[in-house]
XYZ file of C-alpha atoms in Angstrom:
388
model
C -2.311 -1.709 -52.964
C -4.944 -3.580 -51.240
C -8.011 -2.237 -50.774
C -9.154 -1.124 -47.183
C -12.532 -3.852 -45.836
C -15.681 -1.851 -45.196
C -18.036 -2.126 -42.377
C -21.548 -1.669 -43.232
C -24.446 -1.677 -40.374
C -27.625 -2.576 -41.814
C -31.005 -2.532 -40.050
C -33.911 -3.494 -41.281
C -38.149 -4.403 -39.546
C -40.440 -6.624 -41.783
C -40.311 -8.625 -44.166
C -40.085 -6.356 -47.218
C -37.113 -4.938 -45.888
C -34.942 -7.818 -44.993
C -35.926 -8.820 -48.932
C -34.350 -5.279 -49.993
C -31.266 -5.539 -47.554
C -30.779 -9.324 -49.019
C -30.552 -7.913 -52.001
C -28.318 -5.265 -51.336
C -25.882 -7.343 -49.383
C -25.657 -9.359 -52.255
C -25.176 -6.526 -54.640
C -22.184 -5.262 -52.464
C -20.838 -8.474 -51.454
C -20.203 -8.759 -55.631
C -18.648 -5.053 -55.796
C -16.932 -5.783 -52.456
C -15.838 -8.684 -51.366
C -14.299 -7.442 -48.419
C -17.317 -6.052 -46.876
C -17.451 -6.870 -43.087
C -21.376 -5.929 -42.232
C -23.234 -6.511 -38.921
C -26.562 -5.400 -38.258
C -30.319 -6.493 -37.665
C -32.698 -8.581 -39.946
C -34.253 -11.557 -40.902
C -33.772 -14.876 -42.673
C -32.784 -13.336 -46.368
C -29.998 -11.018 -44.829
C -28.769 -13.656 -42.387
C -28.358 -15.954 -45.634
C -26.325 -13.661 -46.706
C -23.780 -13.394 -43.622
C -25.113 -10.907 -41.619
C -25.748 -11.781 -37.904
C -28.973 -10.186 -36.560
C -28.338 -8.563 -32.985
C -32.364 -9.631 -31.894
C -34.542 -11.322 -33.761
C -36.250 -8.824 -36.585
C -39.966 -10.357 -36.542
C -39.609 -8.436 -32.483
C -40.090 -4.745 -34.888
C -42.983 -6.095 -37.076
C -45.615 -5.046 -35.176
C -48.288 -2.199 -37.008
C -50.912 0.149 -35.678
C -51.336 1.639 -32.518
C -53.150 -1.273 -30.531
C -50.631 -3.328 -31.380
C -47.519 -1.167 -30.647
C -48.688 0.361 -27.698
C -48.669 -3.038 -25.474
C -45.043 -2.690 -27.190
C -43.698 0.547 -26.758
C -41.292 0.246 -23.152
C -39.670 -2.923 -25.344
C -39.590 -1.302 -28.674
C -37.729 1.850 -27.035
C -35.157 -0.577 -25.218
C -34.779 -2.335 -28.733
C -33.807 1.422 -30.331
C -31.512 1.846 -27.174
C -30.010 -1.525 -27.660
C -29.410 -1.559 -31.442
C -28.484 2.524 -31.303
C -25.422 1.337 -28.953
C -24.467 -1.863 -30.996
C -24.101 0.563 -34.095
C -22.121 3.121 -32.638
C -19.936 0.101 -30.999
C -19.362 -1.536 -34.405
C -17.757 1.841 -35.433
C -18.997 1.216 -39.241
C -18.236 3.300 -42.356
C -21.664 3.972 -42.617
C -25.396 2.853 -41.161
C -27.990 1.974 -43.740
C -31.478 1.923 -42.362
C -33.977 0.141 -44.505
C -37.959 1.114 -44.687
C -39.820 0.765 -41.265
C -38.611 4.463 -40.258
C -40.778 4.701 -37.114
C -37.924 2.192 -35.753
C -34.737 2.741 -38.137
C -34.939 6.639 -37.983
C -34.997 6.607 -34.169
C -31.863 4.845 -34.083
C -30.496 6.706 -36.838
C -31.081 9.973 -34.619
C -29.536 8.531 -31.581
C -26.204 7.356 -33.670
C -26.786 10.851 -35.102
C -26.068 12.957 -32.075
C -22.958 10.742 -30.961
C -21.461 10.464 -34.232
C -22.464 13.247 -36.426
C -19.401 12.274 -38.690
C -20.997 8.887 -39.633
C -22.640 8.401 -43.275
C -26.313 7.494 -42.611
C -28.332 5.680 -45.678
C -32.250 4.738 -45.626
C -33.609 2.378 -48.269
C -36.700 3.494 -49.848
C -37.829 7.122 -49.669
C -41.126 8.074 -47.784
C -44.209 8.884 -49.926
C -44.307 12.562 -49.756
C -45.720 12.713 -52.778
C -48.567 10.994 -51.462
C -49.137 12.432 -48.007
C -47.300 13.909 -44.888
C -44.483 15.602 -47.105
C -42.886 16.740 -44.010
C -41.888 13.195 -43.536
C -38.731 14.217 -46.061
C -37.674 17.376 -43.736
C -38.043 15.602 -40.690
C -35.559 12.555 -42.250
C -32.738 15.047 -43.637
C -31.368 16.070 -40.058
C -30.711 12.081 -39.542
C -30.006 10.784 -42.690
C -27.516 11.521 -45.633
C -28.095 9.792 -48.584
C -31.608 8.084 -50.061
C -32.282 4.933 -52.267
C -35.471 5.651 -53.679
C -37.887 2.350 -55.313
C -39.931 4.817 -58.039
C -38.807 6.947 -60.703
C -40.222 10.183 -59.895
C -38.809 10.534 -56.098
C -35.369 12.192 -55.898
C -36.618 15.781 -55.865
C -38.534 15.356 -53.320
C -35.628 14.279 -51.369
C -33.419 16.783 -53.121
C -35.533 19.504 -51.313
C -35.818 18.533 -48.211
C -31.270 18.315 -47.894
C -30.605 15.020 -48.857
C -28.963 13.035 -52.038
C -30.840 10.594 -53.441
C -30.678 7.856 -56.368
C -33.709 6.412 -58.070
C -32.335 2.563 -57.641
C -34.814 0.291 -59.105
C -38.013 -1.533 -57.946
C -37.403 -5.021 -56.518
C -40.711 -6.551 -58.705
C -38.725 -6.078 -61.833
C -36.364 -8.975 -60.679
C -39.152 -10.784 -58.756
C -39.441 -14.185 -59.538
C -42.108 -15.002 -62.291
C -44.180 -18.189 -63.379
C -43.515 -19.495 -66.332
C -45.681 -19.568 -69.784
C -45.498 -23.331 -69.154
C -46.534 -23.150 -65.086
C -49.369 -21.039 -65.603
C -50.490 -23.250 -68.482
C -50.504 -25.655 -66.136
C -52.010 -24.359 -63.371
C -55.023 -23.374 -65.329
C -55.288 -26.738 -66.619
C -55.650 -27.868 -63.044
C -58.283 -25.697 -62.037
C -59.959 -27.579 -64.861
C -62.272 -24.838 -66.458
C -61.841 -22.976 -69.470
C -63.694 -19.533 -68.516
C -62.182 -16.508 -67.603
C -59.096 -16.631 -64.713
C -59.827 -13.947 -62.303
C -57.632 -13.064 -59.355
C -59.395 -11.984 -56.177
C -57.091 -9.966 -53.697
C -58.904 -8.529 -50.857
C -55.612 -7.483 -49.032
C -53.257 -9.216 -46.411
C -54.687 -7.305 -43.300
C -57.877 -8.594 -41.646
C -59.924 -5.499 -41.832
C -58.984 -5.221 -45.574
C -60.459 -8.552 -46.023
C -63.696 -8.350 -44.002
C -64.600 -5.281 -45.833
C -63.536 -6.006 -48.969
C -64.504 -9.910 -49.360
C -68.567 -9.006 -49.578
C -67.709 -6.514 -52.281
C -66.096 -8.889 -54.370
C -68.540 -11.494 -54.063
C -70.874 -8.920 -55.189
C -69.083 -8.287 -58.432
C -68.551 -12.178 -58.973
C -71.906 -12.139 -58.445
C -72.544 -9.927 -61.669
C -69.937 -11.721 -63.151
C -71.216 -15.117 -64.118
C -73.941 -14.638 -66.080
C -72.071 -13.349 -68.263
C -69.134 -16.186 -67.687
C -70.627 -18.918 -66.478
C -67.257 -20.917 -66.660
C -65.285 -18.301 -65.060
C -63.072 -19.455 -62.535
C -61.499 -17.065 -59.299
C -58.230 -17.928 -57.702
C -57.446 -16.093 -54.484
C -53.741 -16.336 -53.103
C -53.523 -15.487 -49.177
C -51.474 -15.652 -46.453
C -51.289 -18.224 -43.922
C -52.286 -15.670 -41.173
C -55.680 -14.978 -42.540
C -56.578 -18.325 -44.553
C -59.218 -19.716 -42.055
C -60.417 -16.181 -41.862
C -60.864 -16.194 -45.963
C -62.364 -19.596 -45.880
C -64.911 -18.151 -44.006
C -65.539 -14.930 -46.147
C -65.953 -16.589 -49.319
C -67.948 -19.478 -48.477
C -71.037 -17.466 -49.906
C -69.361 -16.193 -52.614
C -71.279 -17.204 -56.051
C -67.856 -18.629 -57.437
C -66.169 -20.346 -55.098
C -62.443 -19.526 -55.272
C -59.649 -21.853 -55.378
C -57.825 -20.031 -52.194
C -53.609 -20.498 -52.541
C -50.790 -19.891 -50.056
C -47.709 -21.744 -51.544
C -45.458 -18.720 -53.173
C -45.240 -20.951 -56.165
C -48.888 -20.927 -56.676
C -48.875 -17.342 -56.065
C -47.071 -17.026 -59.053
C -48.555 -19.285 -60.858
C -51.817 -17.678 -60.667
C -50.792 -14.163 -61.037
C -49.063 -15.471 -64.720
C -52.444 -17.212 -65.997
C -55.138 -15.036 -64.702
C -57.149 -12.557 -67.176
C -58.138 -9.841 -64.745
C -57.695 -9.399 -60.845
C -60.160 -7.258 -58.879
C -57.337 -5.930 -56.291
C -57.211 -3.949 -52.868
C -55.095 -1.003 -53.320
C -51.076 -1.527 -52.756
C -48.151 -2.678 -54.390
C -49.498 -5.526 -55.085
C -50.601 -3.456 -58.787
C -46.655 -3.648 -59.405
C -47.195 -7.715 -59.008
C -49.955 -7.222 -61.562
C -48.146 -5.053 -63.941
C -45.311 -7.381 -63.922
C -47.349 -10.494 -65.359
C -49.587 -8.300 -67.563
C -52.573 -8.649 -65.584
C -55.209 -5.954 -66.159
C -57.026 -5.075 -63.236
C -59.108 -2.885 -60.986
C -58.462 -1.426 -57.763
C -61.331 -1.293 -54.852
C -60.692 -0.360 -51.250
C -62.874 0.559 -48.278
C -62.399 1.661 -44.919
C -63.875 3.218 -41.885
C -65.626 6.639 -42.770
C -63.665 9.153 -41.074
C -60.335 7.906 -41.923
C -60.969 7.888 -45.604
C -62.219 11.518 -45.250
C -58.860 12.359 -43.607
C -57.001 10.255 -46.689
C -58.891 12.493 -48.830
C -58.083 16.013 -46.768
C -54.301 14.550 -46.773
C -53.580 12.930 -50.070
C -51.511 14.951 -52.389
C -52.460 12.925 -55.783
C -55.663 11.797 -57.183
C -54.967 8.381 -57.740
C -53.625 5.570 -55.471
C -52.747 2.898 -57.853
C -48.496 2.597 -58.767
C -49.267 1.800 -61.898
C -51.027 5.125 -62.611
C -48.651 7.269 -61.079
C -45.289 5.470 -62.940
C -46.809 5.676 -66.186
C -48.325 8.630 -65.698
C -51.616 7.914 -67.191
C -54.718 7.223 -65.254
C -56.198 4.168 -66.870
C -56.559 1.596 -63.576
C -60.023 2.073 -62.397
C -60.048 2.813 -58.773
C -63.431 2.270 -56.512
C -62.804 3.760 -53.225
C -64.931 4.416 -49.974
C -68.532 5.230 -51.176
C -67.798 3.966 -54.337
C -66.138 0.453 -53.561
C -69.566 -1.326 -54.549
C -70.503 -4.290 -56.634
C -72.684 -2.104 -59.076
C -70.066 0.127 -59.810
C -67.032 -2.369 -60.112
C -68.688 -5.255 -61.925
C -68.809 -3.183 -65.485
C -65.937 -2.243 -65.303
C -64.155 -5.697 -64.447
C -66.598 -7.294 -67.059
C -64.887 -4.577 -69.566
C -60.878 -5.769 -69.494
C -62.033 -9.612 -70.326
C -61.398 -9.925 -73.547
C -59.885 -7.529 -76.404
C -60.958 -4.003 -76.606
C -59.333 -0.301 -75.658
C -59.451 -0.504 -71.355
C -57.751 -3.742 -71.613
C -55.248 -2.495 -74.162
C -54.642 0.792 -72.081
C -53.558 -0.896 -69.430
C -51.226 -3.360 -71.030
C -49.590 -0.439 -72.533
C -49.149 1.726 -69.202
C -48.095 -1.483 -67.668
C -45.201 -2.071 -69.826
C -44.487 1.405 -69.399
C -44.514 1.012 -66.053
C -42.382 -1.931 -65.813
C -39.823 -0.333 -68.316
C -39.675 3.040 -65.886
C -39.460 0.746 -62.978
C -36.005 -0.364 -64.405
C -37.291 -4.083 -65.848
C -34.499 -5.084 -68.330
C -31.543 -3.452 -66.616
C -29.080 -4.254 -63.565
C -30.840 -5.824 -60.584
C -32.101 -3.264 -58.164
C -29.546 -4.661 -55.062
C -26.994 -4.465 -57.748
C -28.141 -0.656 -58.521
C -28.652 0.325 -54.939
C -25.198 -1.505 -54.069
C -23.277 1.022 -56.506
C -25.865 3.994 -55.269
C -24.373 3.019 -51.611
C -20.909 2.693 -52.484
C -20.702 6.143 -53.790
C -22.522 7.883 -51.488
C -19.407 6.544 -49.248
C -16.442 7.466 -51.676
C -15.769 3.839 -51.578
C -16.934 3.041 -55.566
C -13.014 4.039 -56.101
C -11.673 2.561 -53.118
């Protein structure tokens, strides 16, 4: 007997997310190769035969200035693509990250088909703040694929089913022991490597770029040869250019994704803004620590909201605490340099944080199936269709 073709709809905002649906496309299209899928995203998912109904890059839009000029188009768009799903009669909608978009169409499909299996790819951060976020999805959505280890209750509670699925830096491509060998023998130096990432968003940068040339600045006596490496994104290059002209060590700044990776497998230490981008660390065994500033009154409102006492991934997964975090009042130069100038070289912070890295990594799911691969079975049963 021949098995029955499924029809997926997948929908997914930025950039992250149409990485993750890629993935999982792939992952089903090797389970299934009768899956019929439709859908909205971007370049990775339309590689892998899936026709986008607008263009995704219309949904990557963040914070209120810049959604508000938005907002009559962005409602049309849910309209639109909330009609196209219930049209394509699928066997199930899978909604991927960007829930302030996905979710409203998930609630619209919701109401007209209430029969219809609803998926969302990558669970909110209740742990971290706003845990209604997890009641508020359950009404809309069925099933969860969750990126971190210790998620699933939380999703549990609030109604839903969820399966812990993998983190998609475990099968991020890496440099090679060989490329980064090279790379550092281009920069030409033989001091320290260290990797300067003051964030991808403008205000991240402007705050954060003084800091770090502040710390650099306490940095080279000590290393006089050191050498700083700051990958970037085309976006805010010029605007880097100009932020680090001052700094004491001027950095080699690096936007090719090859470089990216390059430098992130020879560097020593990073001095990072806080984000995933600790996962991207952990991955190439870079020991690092985490600064981040912002306006006043919103970091006093992070503070009254937050649910843990640490920010950094790497913390939380391996459940230790040994990434030293400078935040708000104490994302200064005089506080960060010591502790920076304490992972160069051997010795027990440095060797911490290897260790909770690899743990990380390990819980992460670095050294099993893919992820897509994972969250391709994780789908498959939530429909009934793994036996199909």
């Amino acid at each position: 007997m021949v098995a029955r073709g499924i029809r997926l709809y997948l929908i997914a905002g930025e950039a992250s997310g149409d990485a993750l649906g890629a993935a999982l496309l792939a992952g089903l299209r090797s389970l299934r190769p009768d899956l019929q899928v439709q859908g909205i995203g971007g370049p990775l998912m339309q590689a892998e035969g899936l026709h986008s109904l607008f263009a995704m890059d219309e949904l990557s839009v963040m914070g209120l200035a810049e959604v508000l000029p938005k907002y009559a188009h962005l409602k049309r768009r849910i309209r639109e693509a909330a009609a196209d799903v219930l049209a394509a009669a699928p066997d199930a909608l899978i909604t991927i990250d960007s829930p302030d978009f996905v979710l409203r169409v998930a609630r619209i499909v919701r109401a007209a088909r209430p029969d219809l299996r609803t998926i969302h790819y990558v669970a909110p951060s209740v742990w971290a703040w706003r845990p209604g976020r997890a009641a508020n999805m359950a009404p809309v959505i069925d099933h969860v694929l969750a990126l971190l280890p210790f998620e699933p209750p939380y999703m549990t509670d609030a109604g839903m089913t969820c399966d812990f699925v993998g983190h998609p830096v475990v099968s991020a491509p890496r440099a090679s022991a060989a490329e980064a060998l090279a790379f550092r023998a281009e920069l030409g130096r033989g001091g320290p490597l260290v990797l300067a990432l003051p964030g991808s968003r403008r205000g991240e940068v402007a705050r954060l770029a003084p800091v770090i040339g502040g710390v650099l600045d306490r940095l080279r006596p000590a290393f006089p040869q050191a050498q700083v490496v700051l990958p970037t994104l085309r976006p805010v290059a010029a605007m880097v250019e100009d932020l680090t002209a001052d700094w004491p060590i001027r950095p080699r700044i690096v936007e090719a994704p090859e470089a990216r990776r390059a430098a992130f497998a020879a560097a020593d230490v990073a001095i990072a803004a806080s984000g995933t981008v600790s996962l991207e660390l952990a991955a190439n065994g870079v020991p690092m620590v985490i600064a981040y500033d912002m306006h006043p009154l919103t970091m006093w409102l992070m503070r009254r909201m937050a649910r843990v006492d640490t920010v950094t991934l790497v913390n939380l997964v391996s459940e230790t605490r040994v990434v030293p975090e400078f935040l708000g009042g104490r994302c200064t130069p005089e506080l960060i340099a010591p502790a920076l100038l304490g992972l160069i070289g051997p010795g027990p912070a440095r060797d911490a944080q290897l260790a909770a890295m690899r743990l990380t990594m390990a819980r992460l799911g670095q050294g099993g199936d893919p992820p897509g691969l994972r969250a391709a079975r994780s789908v498959l049963a939530a429909m009934g269709a793994d036996r199909a």
